[in-house]
Amino acid sequence: MDVYGLIGNPVGHSLSPPMHEAAYEELGIDARYVTFEPPADAGATGVESAATLGVSGLNVTIPFKQDVLDAVEPAPLAERIGAVNTVDFATDPPTGYNTDAVGATRALRDHDVALEGTAVVVGAGGAGRAVAFGLADEGMTVDIANRTEAKAHDLAEEVPDATGHGLDALDELVAAADVLVNCTSVGMKADRSPVPAEALHADLGVLDAVYDPIETRLLRDAAEAGATTVDGAWMLLYQGVEAFERWTGEDAPVEKMNRVLRERL
Ligand code: ATR
């Protein structure tokens, strides 16, 4: 039996185990997906231990996404993002991927949002970093807007074809944009949006990385403006789909994984 898992602290609330185990069941793969919660300073040690124990693959979450870089050979995108959320132990040293970036781009594509033109990424934390690099990799021009403007400028210096802004620039930026992704926590468990509703328009594809609630204020405002909306569960789904496909080499049963994920959200 193959063992996959998630390493994080805390990991108790994770939706990854049911999502991945549904995929194993659907495809008849003899595997389990378990959670590991090492002490907060033991991310790299945890990955090394997993390799020793013969674990096949690990997802990585807070607070270990940077630390585990010391225990893997990062793929080019993960190296540029500076964070790993998926480890494949089929290689020695294990390979570190960042499937958060691809999770966002696949979620948008799946909803027929063309990854062309200009994208506005709101937020310059871990999620904002991954999404900004992911969209730039697709050839988009990226405007990064963040509450702490200096962080947006710092990130924009690393991302090709990107510019940093404060949140006060959002009206103007969003009006001219093709794609908008919220990578802040604004809207999580609260009826708030980081983007002024008046700026939203029908030619926009809007992804909200927040998935609690599923329909955030931003997505409601975007739907009212006639935009194409993509909720955060799609991003969560596709980062898992991408990890599954890296590990097994098989096409993931996306519909089944999506159904199981949404039943639990
Ligand atoms: P994650 O890894 O999920 O991206 P993070 O690294 O803590 O989490 O980043 C949180 C992001 O949400 C940041 O961009 C943060 O802005 P600051 O850099 O200014 O802190 C943003 N954020 C959090 N609360 C916010 C709020 N009330 N208004 C605007 N932005 C907020």
CSV table of C-alpha atoms and ligand atoms in Angstrom, one decimal:
chain,number,residue,atom,x,y,z
A,1,MET,CA,0.0,0.0,0.0
A,2,ASP,CA,1.3,3.5,-0.8
A,3,VAL,CA,1.2,6.2,1.8
A,4,TYR,CA,0.6,9.9,1.0
A,5,GLY,CA,-0.1,12.6,3.5
A,6,LEU,CA,-0.2,16.2,4.6
A,7,ILE,CA,2.4,17.7,6.9
A,8,GLY,CA,1.4,20.9,8.7
A,9,ASN,CA,0.7,22.4,12.1
A,10,PRO,CA,-2.2,22.4,12.7
A,11,VAL,CA,-3.6,19.9,10.1
A,12,GLY,CA,-6.8,18.8,11.9
A,13,HIS,CA,-9.3,20.7,9.7
A,14,SER,CA,-7.8,19.5,6.4
A,15,LEU,CA,-10.1,18.5,3.5
A,16,SER,CA,-7.2,16.8,1.6
A,17,PRO,CA,-7.6,13.3,3.2
A,18,PRO,CA,-11.2,12.7,2.0
A,19,MET,CA,-10.4,14.4,-1.4
A,20,HIS,CA,-7.4,12.2,-2.1
A,21,GLU,CA,-8.8,9.0,-0.7
A,22,ALA,CA,-11.9,9.5,-3.0
A,23,ALA,CA,-9.5,9.6,-5.9
A,24,TYR,CA,-7.7,6.3,-4.8
A,25,GLU,CA,-11.1,4.6,-4.4
A,26,GLU,CA,-12.3,5.8,-7.8
A,27,LEU,CA,-9.2,4.6,-9.7
A,28,GLY,CA,-8.7,1.4,-7.6
A,29,ILE,CA,-5.3,2.6,-6.2
A,30,ASP,CA,-4.2,0.9,-3.0
A,31,ALA,CA,-3.2,3.9,-1.0
A,32,ARG,CA,-3.9,5.9,2.1
A,33,TYR,CA,-3.7,9.7,2.8
A,34,VAL,CA,-2.8,10.6,6.4
A,35,THR,CA,-2.0,13.8,8.3
A,36,PHE,CA,1.3,14.5,10.2
A,37,GLU,CA,1.7,17.3,12.7
A,38,PRO,CA,5.3,17.7,13.7
A,39,PRO,CA,6.5,20.5,15.9
A,40,ALA,CA,6.6,23.9,14.2
A,41,ASP,CA,10.4,23.8,13.8
A,42,ALA,CA,10.6,20.3,12.3
A,43,GLY,CA,9.3,20.6,8.7
A,44,ALA,CA,12.5,19.6,6.9
A,45,THR,CA,13.1,16.8,9.5
A,46,GLY,CA,9.6,15.6,8.9
A,47,VAL,CA,10.1,15.4,5.2
A,48,GLU,CA,13.4,13.5,5.7
A,49,SER,CA,11.7,11.1,8.1
A,50,ALA,CA,8.9,10.5,5.6
A,51,ALA,CA,11.5,9.6,2.9
A,52,THR,CA,13.1,7.2,5.3
A,53,LEU,CA,9.8,5.6,6.1
A,54,GLY,CA,8.9,5.1,2.4
A,55,VAL,CA,6.1,7.7,2.2
A,56,SER,CA,5.3,8.2,-1.5
A,57,GLY,CA,4.2,11.9,-1.4
A,58,LEU,CA,3.4,14.7,0.9
A,59,ASN,CA,1.5,17.9,0.7
A,60,VAL,CA,2.9,20.7,2.9
A,61,THR,CA,1.0,23.4,4.6
A,62,ILE,CA,1.6,26.2,7.1
A,63,PRO,CA,4.1,26.7,8.7
A,64,PHE,CA,6.4,24.4,6.7
A,65,LYS,CA,6.1,25.6,3.0
A,66,GLN,CA,9.5,27.4,3.1
A,67,ASP,CA,11.3,25.2,5.6
A,68,VAL,CA,11.0,22.0,3.5
A,69,LEU,CA,13.0,23.6,0.7
A,70,ASP,CA,16.0,22.4,2.7
A,71,ALA,CA,14.9,18.8,2.3
A,72,VAL,CA,14.0,18.7,-1.5
A,73,GLU,CA,15.2,19.6,-5.0
A,74,PRO,CA,12.7,22.3,-5.9
A,75,ALA,CA,11.1,22.4,-9.4
A,76,PRO,CA,11.8,25.8,-11.1
A,77,LEU,CA,8.5,27.4,-10.3
A,78,ALA,CA,8.6,26.3,-6.6
A,79,GLU,CA,12.1,27.6,-6.4
A,80,ARG,CA,11.1,31.0,-7.7
A,81,ILE,CA,8.0,31.2,-5.5
A,82,GLY,CA,10.2,30.1,-2.6
A,83,ALA,CA,7.6,27.7,-1.2
A,84,VAL,CA,6.8,24.0,-1.6
A,85,ASN,CA,3.4,22.5,-1.0
A,86,THR,CA,3.9,19.1,-2.7
A,87,VAL,CA,6.8,16.7,-2.3
A,88,ASP,CA,7.3,13.7,-4.6
A,89,PHE,CA,9.6,11.0,-3.1
A,90,ALA,CA,10.0,9.1,-6.4
A,91,THR,CA,13.3,11.0,-6.9
A,92,ASP,CA,16.4,11.2,-4.6
A,93,PRO,CA,16.5,13.9,-3.3
A,94,PRO,CA,12.7,14.3,-3.3
A,95,THR,CA,11.2,16.9,-5.7
A,96,GLY,CA,9.4,19.9,-4.3
A,97,TYR,CA,6.6,21.4,-6.3
A,98,ASN,CA,4.2,24.4,-5.7
A,99,THR,CA,0.8,23.3,-7.0
A,100,ASP,CA,-0.9,26.4,-5.4
A,101,ALA,CA,0.1,28.4,-8.5
A,102,VAL,CA,-1.2,25.8,-10.9
A,103,GLY,CA,-4.3,25.3,-8.7
A,104,ALA,CA,-5.2,28.9,-9.5
A,105,THR,CA,-4.5,28.8,-13.2
A,106,ARG,CA,-6.3,25.5,-13.7
A,107,ALA,CA,-9.3,26.7,-11.7
A,108,LEU,CA,-9.5,29.8,-14.0
A,109,ARG,CA,-9.0,27.8,-17.2
A,110,ASP,CA,-11.6,25.2,-16.2
A,111,HIS,CA,-14.1,28.1,-16.1
A,112,ASP,CA,-13.1,29.3,-19.6
A,113,VAL,CA,-11.2,32.3,-18.3
A,114,ALA,CA,-8.5,33.1,-20.8
A,115,LEU,CA,-5.1,33.7,-19.2
A,116,GLU,CA,-4.3,36.6,-21.4
A,117,GLY,CA,-3.8,40.3,-20.8
A,118,THR,CA,-3.7,41.8,-17.3
A,119,ALA,CA,-4.3,40.2,-14.0
A,120,VAL,CA,-4.8,41.9,-10.7
A,121,VAL,CA,-3.6,39.9,-7.7
A,122,VAL,CA,-4.8,41.3,-4.3
A,123,GLY,CA,-2.5,40.2,-1.5
A,124,ALA,CA,1.3,39.7,-1.3
A,125,GLY,CA,1.4,36.9,1.3
A,126,GLY,CA,2.1,33.2,0.6
A,127,ALA,CA,-0.9,32.8,-1.6
A,128,GLY,CA,-0.4,36.0,-3.5
A,129,ARG,CA,3.2,35.1,-4.2
A,130,ALA,CA,2.3,31.7,-5.7
A,131,VAL,CA,-0.6,33.1,-7.8
A,132,ALA,CA,1.4,36.1,-9.1
A,133,PHE,CA,4.2,33.8,-10.3
A,134,GLY,CA,1.7,31.4,-11.7
A,135,LEU,CA,-0.1,34.0,-13.8
A,136,ALA,CA,3.1,35.6,-14.9
A,137,ASP,CA,4.3,32.2,-16.1
A,138,GLU,CA,1.2,32.1,-18.3
A,139,GLY,CA,2.4,35.3,-19.9
A,140,MET,CA,0.0,37.7,-18.1
A,141,THR,CA,1.0,41.2,-17.0
A,142,VAL,CA,0.4,41.2,-13.3
A,143,ASP,CA,-0.6,44.1,-11.0
A,144,ILE,CA,-0.1,43.2,-7.3
A,145,ALA,CA,-2.1,45.3,-4.8
A,146,ASN,CA,-1.5,44.9,-1.1
A,147,ARG,CA,-2.6,46.6,2.1
A,148,THR,CA,1.1,47.0,3.0
A,149,GLU,CA,2.2,48.5,-0.2
A,150,ALA,CA,5.9,47.9,0.3
A,151,LYS,CA,5.3,44.2,0.2
A,152,ALA,CA,3.6,44.5,-3.2
A,153,HIS,CA,6.6,46.4,-4.6
A,154,ASP,CA,9.0,43.8,-3.2
A,155,LEU,CA,7.1,40.9,-4.7
A,156,ALA,CA,6.7,42.8,-8.0
A,157,GLU,CA,10.4,43.1,-8.3
A,158,GLU,CA,10.7,39.3,-8.4
A,159,VAL,CA,7.8,38.5,-10.6
A,160,PRO,CA,8.4,39.1,-14.4
A,161,ASP,CA,6.3,41.9,-15.9
A,162,ALA,CA,4.7,42.8,-12.6
A,163,THR,CA,4.0,46.1,-10.8
A,164,GLY,CA,3.2,46.7,-7.1
A,165,HIS,CA,0.4,49.0,-5.8
A,166,GLY,CA,-1.5,49.9,-2.6
A,167,LEU,CA,-5.2,48.9,-2.3
A,168,ASP,CA,-6.2,52.5,-3.2
A,169,ALA,CA,-5.2,51.7,-6.8
A,170,LEU,CA,-7.7,48.8,-7.1
A,171,ASP,CA,-10.5,50.9,-8.7
A,172,GLU,CA,-8.3,51.8,-11.7
A,173,LEU,CA,-6.5,48.5,-11.9
A,174,VAL,CA,-9.6,46.3,-11.8
A,175,ALA,CA,-11.4,48.5,-14.4
A,176,ALA,CA,-8.6,47.7,-16.9
A,177,ALA,CA,-8.0,44.0,-15.9
A,178,ASP,CA,-9.0,40.7,-17.5
A,179,VAL,CA,-8.5,38.5,-14.4
A,180,LEU,CA,-8.8,39.3,-10.7
A,181,VAL,CA,-7.7,37.0,-7.9
A,182,ASN,CA,-8.2,37.7,-4.2
A,183,CYS,CA,-5.3,36.2,-2.2
A,184,THR,CA,-6.0,38.1,1.0
A,185,SER,CA,-8.0,36.7,3.9
A,186,VAL,CA,-10.6,39.4,3.6
A,187,GLY,CA,-14.0,37.8,3.2
A,188,MET,CA,-13.1,34.7,5.2
A,189,LYS,CA,-15.9,34.1,7.7
A,190,ALA,CA,-17.0,37.7,7.1
A,191,ASP,CA,-19.2,39.5,4.6
A,192,ARG,CA,-16.5,41.8,3.4
A,193,SER,CA,-14.7,42.3,0.1
A,194,PRO,CA,-11.2,43.6,-0.6
A,195,VAL,CA,-12.3,45.1,-3.9
A,196,PRO,CA,-14.8,48.0,-4.4
A,197,ALA,CA,-17.9,46.6,-6.1
A,198,GLU,CA,-18.1,49.5,-8.6
A,199,ALA,CA,-14.8,48.5,-10.1
A,200,LEU,CA,-16.0,45.0,-11.2
A,201,HIS,CA,-17.2,44.4,-14.8
A,202,ALA,CA,-18.5,41.8,-17.1
A,203,ASP,CA,-15.2,41.2,-19.0
A,204,LEU,CA,-13.5,40.0,-15.8
A,205,GLY,CA,-12.7,36.4,-14.6
A,206,VAL,CA,-12.7,36.5,-10.8
A,207,LEU,CA,-11.2,33.9,-8.5
A,208,ASP,CA,-11.4,34.2,-4.7
A,209,ALA,CA,-8.9,32.0,-2.9
A,210,VAL,CA,-11.1,32.3,0.2
A,211,TYR,CA,-13.5,29.2,0.4
A,212,ASP,CA,-15.2,29.8,3.7
A,213,PRO,CA,-17.9,30.9,2.8
A,214,ILE,CA,-18.0,29.4,-0.7
A,215,GLU,CA,-19.8,32.4,-2.0
A,216,THR,CA,-17.9,35.4,-0.7
A,217,ARG,CA,-19.0,39.0,-0.9
A,218,LEU,CA,-16.4,39.5,-3.7
A,219,LEU,CA,-17.9,36.7,-5.8
A,220,ARG,CA,-21.4,37.9,-5.2
A,221,ASP,CA,-20.5,41.5,-6.3
A,222,ALA,CA,-18.6,40.0,-9.3
A,223,ALA,CA,-21.6,37.9,-10.4
A,224,GLU,CA,-23.8,41.0,-10.1
A,225,ALA,CA,-21.4,42.8,-12.4
A,226,GLY,CA,-21.7,40.0,-14.9
A,227,ALA,CA,-18.2,38.7,-14.4
A,228,THR,CA,-17.2,35.0,-14.6
A,229,THR,CA,-16.8,33.8,-11.0
A,230,VAL,CA,-14.6,30.9,-9.7
A,231,ASP,CA,-14.8,30.1,-6.0
A,232,GLY,CA,-11.9,29.1,-3.7
A,233,ALA,CA,-12.9,25.4,-3.6
A,234,TRP,CA,-11.8,25.1,-7.3
A,235,MET,CA,-8.3,26.4,-6.4
A,236,LEU,CA,-8.2,23.9,-3.4
A,237,LEU,CA,-9.4,21.2,-5.7
A,238,TYR,CA,-6.9,21.8,-8.5
A,239,GLN,CA,-3.9,22.1,-6.2
A,240,GLY,CA,-4.9,18.6,-5.0
A,241,VAL,CA,-5.6,17.3,-8.5
A,242,GLU,CA,-2.1,18.6,-9.6
A,243,ALA,CA,-0.4,16.9,-6.6
A,244,PHE,CA,-2.3,13.6,-7.3
A,245,GLU,CA,-1.2,13.7,-11.0
A,246,ARG,CA,2.4,14.4,-10.1
A,247,TRP,CA,2.5,11.5,-7.6
A,248,THR,CA,0.6,8.8,-9.6
A,249,GLY,CA,1.2,9.8,-13.2
A,250,GLU,CA,-2.6,9.3,-13.8
A,251,ASP,CA,-5.3,11.7,-14.7
A,252,ALA,CA,-7.1,12.6,-11.5
A,253,PRO,CA,-10.9,11.8,-11.2
A,254,VAL,CA,-11.6,15.5,-11.0
A,255,GLU,CA,-15.4,15.3,-10.8
A,256,LYS,CA,-15.3,12.8,-7.9
A,257,MET,CA,-12.7,14.8,-6.0
A,258,ASN,CA,-14.8,17.9,-6.5
A,259,ARG,CA,-18.0,16.2,-5.3
A,260,VAL,CA,-16.3,14.9,-2.1
A,261,LEU,CA,-14.7,18.2,-1.4
A,262,ARG,CA,-17.9,20.2,-1.7
A,263,GLU,CA,-19.8,17.7,0.4
A,264,ARG,CA,-17.5,18.6,3.2
A,265,LEU,CA,-17.2,22.4,2.8
B,1,ATR,P1,-1.5,33.5,2.9
B,1,ATR,O1,-0.3,32.6,3.1
B,1,ATR,O2,-2.8,32.9,3.0
B,1,ATR,O3,-1.3,34.4,1.7
B,1,ATR,P2,-0.4,35.6,4.6
B,1,ATR,O4,0.9,35.3,4.1
B,1,ATR,O5,-0.6,35.9,6.1
B,1,ATR,O6,-1.5,34.5,4.2
B,1,ATR,O7,-1.0,36.9,3.8
B,1,ATR,C1,-2.2,37.5,4.1
B,1,ATR,C2,-2.6,38.5,3.0
B,1,ATR,O8,-3.8,39.1,3.4
B,1,ATR,C3,-1.6,39.7,3.0
B,1,ATR,O9,-1.5,40.2,1.7
B,1,ATR,C4,-2.3,40.7,3.9
B,1,ATR,O10,-1.9,42.0,3.7
B,1,ATR,P3,-0.6,42.7,4.5
B,1,ATR,O11,0.6,42.2,3.8
B,1,ATR,O12,-0.8,44.1,4.4
B,1,ATR,O13,-0.7,42.1,5.9
B,1,ATR,C5,-3.7,40.5,3.5
B,1,ATR,N1,-4.7,40.9,4.5
B,1,ATR,C6,-5.0,40.3,5.7
B,1,ATR,N2,-5.9,41.0,6.4
B,1,ATR,C7,-6.2,42.1,5.6
B,1,ATR,C8,-7.2,43.2,5.7
B,1,ATR,N3,-8.0,43.3,6.8
B,1,ATR,N4,-7.2,44.1,4.7
B,1,ATR,C9,-6.4,44.0,3.6
B,1,ATR,N5,-5.5,43.0,3.4
B,1,ATR,C10,-5.4,42.0,4.4
